[in-house]
């Protein structure tokens, strides 16, 4: 099943994410930690996973064991794309646009550049006047190097509206690759790019984890990658199927709420804005406007419900998010971030 964000409310509760830069710097009250299984997602004991998480439908955090020798049979490789997909570049190459305290910056590798023509779904959230002015400046090419990028950006945002705060569009991967250059960086977000739409080589880099294939019925509902520039933010929502979320690059913080608590937060926000939305129908309203702002405050602000949980996931870490559990995700580091997830039963 393919989900694409449209202007009318979509009848699903799958994740829809968008970049949101200011939230990453805000202070928030901590919540209790998500229960942890002392194994990586590659080596987790399936019986333990079923009993602790899958059957009771409770969230479980699986920490990457970088210093541990894998106990797997070797028939399935671990997901580790950092060295293949990205490269560290000395910040001295971008001295005019990067702070002097930054030693290096992470950029896409030449390998990723070979897939520049792949068409992918994007989201762009314009959350400040400064960002809006930057977008307008980037749409006007300043030199030969930026001309192709500027033209792609103009076409992607047509019809451009200076009052609009959220865009969803399709564009070549080259747009993202160009926007990672510190000289013309832009908080683009490749959101929910279905694995089956990716080139075969990229699909092979992300093999389906054993826990997805064997913990339940082996029914994989969907698999997607998420890749952003600068920080990214996902408003509070719930998924229609169990979700295995794996962080590839950088770190993200996740807050989760049990079904009854999450729906209470949702209805409280709906009442506050005089709306009567249905919890199982989510559309662009979750990406902009008063609903997004209020949900952010109730999840990450001082008014957060203390009956939730939280965890920070880093490269190689995995989080099992049960069906019906409400969750919100935000980057906790700047720069390129990337994640992959599987909805399964």
Coordinates of C-alpha atoms in Angstrom, one line a residue:
X1 CA 0.0 0.0 0.0
X2 CA 1.3 3.4 -1.0
X3 CA 0.7 6.5 1.2
X4 CA 1.3 9.9 -0.2
X5 CA 0.5 13.2 1.6
X6 CA -2.3 15.2 -0.1
X7 CA -4.2 18.3 0.7
X8 CA -7.2 16.5 2.0
X9 CA -6.9 14.4 5.3
X10 CA -5.5 11.0 4.6
X11 CA -7.2 8.0 6.0
X12 CA -4.2 6.5 7.7
X13 CA -2.0 7.2 10.7
X14 CA 1.4 6.5 9.2
X15 CA 4.3 8.8 10.1
X16 CA 4.6 12.1 8.2
X17 CA 7.6 14.1 9.1
X18 CA 9.0 17.5 8.4
X19 CA 12.0 19.5 9.3
X20 CA 11.6 21.8 12.3
X21 CA 14.7 23.6 13.3
X22 CA 13.7 25.7 16.4
X23 CA 12.4 22.8 18.4
X24 CA 15.7 21.1 18.7
X25 CA 17.0 23.8 21.0
X26 CA 14.1 24.0 23.4
X27 CA 14.3 22.7 26.9
X28 CA 11.9 20.0 28.0
X29 CA 11.1 17.9 31.0
X30 CA 12.5 14.3 30.9
X31 CA 10.3 11.3 30.9
X32 CA 10.9 7.7 32.1
X33 CA 13.1 5.7 29.8
X34 CA 11.8 3.0 27.5
X35 CA 12.6 -0.6 28.6
X36 CA 15.8 -1.9 27.0
X37 CA 16.7 -5.3 25.8
X38 CA 20.5 -5.9 26.1
X39 CA 20.9 -6.9 22.5
X40 CA 21.2 -5.2 19.1
X41 CA 18.3 -5.8 16.7
X42 CA 20.6 -8.2 14.8
X43 CA 21.2 -10.5 17.8
X44 CA 18.0 -10.1 19.9
X45 CA 16.6 -13.3 21.2
X46 CA 13.3 -13.7 19.3
X47 CA 11.5 -15.4 22.2
X48 CA 12.5 -12.7 24.5
X49 CA 11.4 -10.0 22.0
X50 CA 8.0 -11.7 21.6
X51 CA 7.4 -12.0 25.4
X52 CA 8.7 -8.6 26.3
X53 CA 7.4 -6.5 23.4
X54 CA 5.6 -8.1 20.5
X55 CA 2.9 -10.1 22.3
X56 CA 2.1 -7.5 25.1
X57 CA 2.6 -4.6 22.5
X58 CA 5.0 -2.7 24.6
X59 CA 7.9 -0.5 23.3
X60 CA 11.4 -1.9 23.5
X61 CA 14.8 -0.3 22.8
X62 CA 17.6 -2.4 21.3
X63 CA 20.9 -0.7 21.8
X64 CA 23.6 -1.1 19.1
X65 CA 26.4 -3.3 20.5
X66 CA 29.4 -1.9 18.5
X67 CA 32.0 -3.6 20.6
X68 CA 30.2 -7.0 20.6
X69 CA 30.9 -9.8 18.1
X70 CA 27.7 -10.7 16.3
X71 CA 26.2 -14.0 17.3
X72 CA 24.2 -14.3 14.2
X73 CA 24.7 -17.1 11.7
X74 CA 26.3 -14.8 9.1
X75 CA 23.5 -15.5 6.6
X76 CA 22.1 -12.0 7.1
X77 CA 24.3 -8.9 7.3
X78 CA 23.8 -6.0 9.7
X79 CA 22.6 -2.7 8.5
X80 CA 25.5 -0.3 8.5
X81 CA 25.5 2.2 5.7
X82 CA 27.4 5.1 7.2
X83 CA 30.7 4.5 5.6
X84 CA 29.2 3.6 2.2
X85 CA 26.6 6.4 2.0
X86 CA 28.4 9.3 3.6
X87 CA 31.9 10.8 4.0
X88 CA 33.4 13.2 6.5
X89 CA 34.8 16.3 4.9
X90 CA 37.1 18.8 6.7
X91 CA 35.2 21.9 7.5
X92 CA 38.2 24.0 6.3
X93 CA 36.7 23.4 2.8
X94 CA 33.7 25.5 3.8
X95 CA 35.4 28.0 6.1
X96 CA 33.1 30.8 4.9
X97 CA 29.9 29.1 5.9
X98 CA 30.8 26.7 8.8
X99 CA 31.8 27.7 12.4
X100 CA 35.5 27.5 13.1
X101 CA 34.7 25.1 16.0
X102 CA 33.3 22.4 13.6
X103 CA 36.1 20.0 12.7
X104 CA 34.3 18.2 9.9
X105 CA 30.9 17.9 8.2
X106 CA 29.1 14.8 6.9
X107 CA 28.2 14.8 3.2
X108 CA 26.8 12.2 0.8
X109 CA 29.4 9.8 -0.7
X110 CA 30.0 9.5 -4.5
X111 CA 28.1 6.2 -4.2
X112 CA 24.9 8.1 -3.3
X113 CA 25.5 10.6 -6.0
X114 CA 25.2 7.8 -8.6
X115 CA 21.5 7.7 -7.8
X116 CA 20.9 11.4 -8.3
X117 CA 18.1 10.9 -10.8
X118 CA 15.9 8.8 -8.5
X119 CA 12.6 10.6 -7.8
X120 CA 11.7 10.8 -4.1
X121 CA 9.1 12.4 -1.9
X122 CA 10.1 15.5 0.0
X123 CA 8.8 17.7 2.7
X124 CA 9.9 21.2 3.6
X125 CA 8.6 23.2 6.6
X126 CA 9.2 26.9 6.6
X127 CA 9.2 27.9 10.3
X128 CA 10.8 31.3 10.3
X129 CA 11.2 34.5 8.2
X130 CA 14.9 33.8 8.0
X131 CA 14.4 30.5 6.4
X132 CA 11.8 31.9 4.0
X133 CA 14.3 34.6 2.9
X134 CA 16.9 31.9 2.4
X135 CA 14.6 29.9 0.2
X136 CA 13.8 32.9 -1.9
X137 CA 17.5 33.7 -2.2
X138 CA 18.4 30.1 -3.2
X139 CA 15.8 30.2 -5.9
X140 CA 17.8 33.0 -7.5
X141 CA 21.1 31.4 -8.8
X142 CA 24.1 33.4 -7.8
X143 CA 26.6 31.5 -10.0
X144 CA 26.9 28.6 -12.4
X145 CA 27.3 26.0 -9.6
X146 CA 23.9 26.8 -8.1
X147 CA 21.9 27.1 -11.3
X148 CA 20.6 23.6 -11.6
X149 CA 19.8 23.5 -7.8
X150 CA 17.9 26.8 -8.0
X151 CA 15.9 25.6 -11.0
X152 CA 15.0 22.3 -9.3
X153 CA 14.0 24.2 -6.2
X154 CA 11.8 26.7 -8.1
X155 CA 10.0 23.8 -9.9
X156 CA 9.5 21.9 -6.7
X157 CA 7.9 24.8 -4.8
X158 CA 5.6 26.0 -7.7
X159 CA 3.4 27.8 -7.2
X160 CA 5.6 29.5 -4.6
X161 CA 3.6 31.3 -1.8
X162 CA 5.5 33.4 0.7
X163 CA 2.8 32.8 3.3
X164 CA 2.9 29.0 3.0
X165 CA 4.6 27.1 5.8
X166 CA 4.6 23.5 4.5
X167 CA 5.4 21.9 1.1
X168 CA 5.1 18.3 0.0
X169 CA 6.5 17.5 -3.5
X170 CA 8.5 15.0 -5.6
X171 CA 11.9 15.8 -7.0
X172 CA 15.2 14.1 -8.0
X173 CA 17.6 12.9 -5.3
X174 CA 20.0 15.4 -6.7
X175 CA 18.0 18.2 -5.0
X176 CA 18.8 16.7 -1.6
X177 CA 22.4 16.1 -2.6
X178 CA 22.9 19.7 -3.6
X179 CA 21.2 21.0 -0.5
X180 CA 23.7 19.2 1.8
X181 CA 26.5 21.5 0.5
X182 CA 27.0 24.0 3.4
X183 CA 27.1 26.8 0.8
X184 CA 23.4 26.2 -0.1
X185 CA 22.1 24.1 2.8
X186 CA 18.3 23.8 3.1
X187 CA 16.3 21.7 5.6
X188 CA 14.8 19.3 3.1
X189 CA 13.4 16.1 4.3
X190 CA 13.0 12.9 2.2
X191 CA 10.0 11.6 4.0
X192 CA 8.6 8.1 3.8
X193 CA 10.4 7.1 0.6
X194 CA 9.2 3.5 0.0
X195 CA 11.9 0.9 -0.1
X196 CA 10.4 -0.7 -3.2
X197 CA 10.8 2.6 -5.1
X198 CA 14.5 2.8 -4.5
X199 CA 17.2 1.5 -6.8
X200 CA 18.0 -2.2 -6.2
X201 CA 21.5 -1.3 -4.9
X202 CA 20.1 0.8 -2.1
X203 CA 17.4 -1.8 -1.2
X204 CA 20.2 -4.4 -0.8
X205 CA 22.0 -2.0 1.6
X206 CA 19.0 -2.2 3.9
X207 CA 18.2 -5.9 4.4
X208 CA 15.0 -6.7 6.3
X209 CA 15.9 -7.5 9.9
X210 CA 15.3 -11.0 11.2
X211 CA 13.1 -9.7 14.0
X212 CA 10.7 -8.2 11.3
X213 CA 10.6 -11.4 9.3
X214 CA 10.3 -13.9 12.1
X215 CA 8.9 -12.3 15.3
X216 CA 5.3 -12.3 14.0
X217 CA 3.5 -13.6 10.9
X218 CA 6.2 -12.3 8.6
X219 CA 3.7 -9.9 7.0
X220 CA 5.6 -6.7 6.0
X221 CA 3.2 -3.9 5.5
X222 CA 5.7 -1.3 4.3
X223 CA 9.3 -0.2 4.6
X224 CA 10.7 3.3 4.2
X225 CA 13.7 5.5 4.5
X226 CA 13.8 9.0 6.0
X227 CA 16.7 11.4 5.3
X228 CA 16.9 15.0 6.4
X229 CA 19.2 18.0 6.4
X230 CA 19.5 19.9 9.6
X231 CA 17.0 18.8 12.3
X232 CA 13.8 17.0 11.7
X233 CA 10.5 16.7 13.7
X234 CA 7.5 14.4 13.6
X235 CA 4.3 15.6 15.4
X236 CA 2.5 13.2 17.7
X237 CA 0.7 10.4 15.8
X238 CA 0.1 6.7 15.9
X239 CA 0.7 3.9 13.4
X240 CA -1.7 1.2 12.2
X241 CA 0.8 -1.6 12.5
X242 CA 3.8 -2.5 14.7
X243 CA 6.9 -0.5 13.7
X244 CA 10.6 -1.3 13.9
X245 CA 12.5 2.0 13.7
X246 CA 16.3 1.9 13.1
X247 CA 18.5 5.0 13.2
X248 CA 21.2 5.0 10.5
X249 CA 23.0 8.4 10.9
X250 CA 23.0 11.0 13.7
X251 CA 20.6 10.8 16.7
X252 CA 16.9 11.3 17.3
X253 CA 14.8 11.5 20.5
X254 CA 11.5 9.7 20.6
X255 CA 8.6 10.2 23.0
X256 CA 5.9 7.5 23.3
X257 CA 2.5 7.4 25.0
X258 CA 0.2 4.4 25.7
X259 CA -2.9 4.4 23.5
X260 CA -5.3 5.8 26.1
X261 CA -2.9 8.6 27.1
X262 CA -2.1 9.5 23.5
X263 CA -5.7 9.7 22.4
X264 CA -6.4 11.9 25.4
X265 CA -3.7 14.3 24.4
X266 CA -5.0 14.3 20.9
X267 CA -8.6 15.0 21.9
X268 CA -7.5 17.7 24.3
X269 CA -5.7 19.5 21.5
X270 CA -8.7 19.1 19.2
X271 CA -10.9 20.6 21.8
X272 CA -8.5 23.5 22.4
X273 CA -8.6 24.5 18.7
X274 CA -12.4 23.9 18.3
X275 CA -11.9 21.0 16.0
X276 CA -13.5 17.5 15.9
X277 CA -10.9 15.4 14.0
X278 CA -10.9 11.7 14.1
X279 CA -7.8 10.1 15.6
X280 CA -7.5 7.6 12.7
X281 CA -7.5 10.3 10.0
X282 CA -4.5 12.5 9.8
X283 CA -3.6 15.0 7.1
X284 CA -1.5 18.2 6.6
X285 CA -3.0 19.8 9.7
X286 CA -0.5 17.8 11.7
X287 CA 2.4 19.5 9.8
X288 CA 1.4 23.1 10.3
X289 CA -0.9 25.5 12.1
X290 CA -2.3 25.5 15.6
X291 CA -2.7 21.7 15.9
X292 CA 1.0 21.1 15.3
X293 CA 2.0 23.9 17.7
X294 CA -0.3 22.6 20.5
X295 CA 0.8 19.0 20.0
X296 CA 4.4 20.0 20.2
X297 CA 3.7 21.9 23.5
X298 CA 1.8 18.9 25.0
X299 CA 4.5 16.4 24.1
X300 CA 7.8 18.4 24.4
X301 CA 6.9 21.4 26.5
X302 CA 6.3 22.0 30.2
X303 CA 2.8 20.7 29.9
X304 CA 3.9 17.2 28.8
X305 CA 1.9 14.3 30.2
X306 CA 4.3 12.4 32.6
X307 CA 2.7 9.0 31.8
X308 CA 4.8 8.8 28.6
X309 CA 8.3 7.4 27.9
X310 CA 11.3 8.6 25.9
X311 CA 14.6 7.3 24.4
X312 CA 17.4 8.6 22.3
X313 CA 18.3 6.4 19.3
X314 CA 21.7 6.6 17.7
X315 CA 23.4 4.9 14.7
X316 CA 22.6 1.2 14.8
X317 CA 20.0 1.5 17.5
X318 CA 16.5 0.1 17.0
X319 CA 13.2 1.0 18.7
X320 CA 10.0 -1.2 18.6
X321 CA 7.0 1.0 18.5
X322 CA 3.8 -1.0 19.2
X323 CA 0.6 -0.6 17.2
X324 CA -1.5 2.2 18.6
X325 CA 1.2 3.8 20.7
X326 CA 1.3 7.5 20.1
X327 CA 4.8 8.9 19.4
X328 CA 6.7 12.0 18.3
X329 CA 10.3 12.1 17.0
X330 CA 12.8 14.9 16.7
X331 CA 16.5 15.1 15.9
X332 CA 18.8 15.7 18.8
X333 CA 21.8 16.5 16.5
X334 CA 22.3 18.9 13.6
X335 CA 23.5 17.8 10.2
X336 CA 22.4 15.0 8.0
X337 CA 20.1 12.4 9.7
X338 CA 18.8 9.1 8.3
X339 CA 16.5 6.4 9.5
X340 CA 14.7 3.3 8.2
X341 CA 11.6 1.6 9.4
X342 CA 9.4 -1.4 8.8
X343 CA 5.7 -1.7 9.5
X344 CA 5.0 -5.4 10.0
X345 CA 2.7 -8.0 11.7

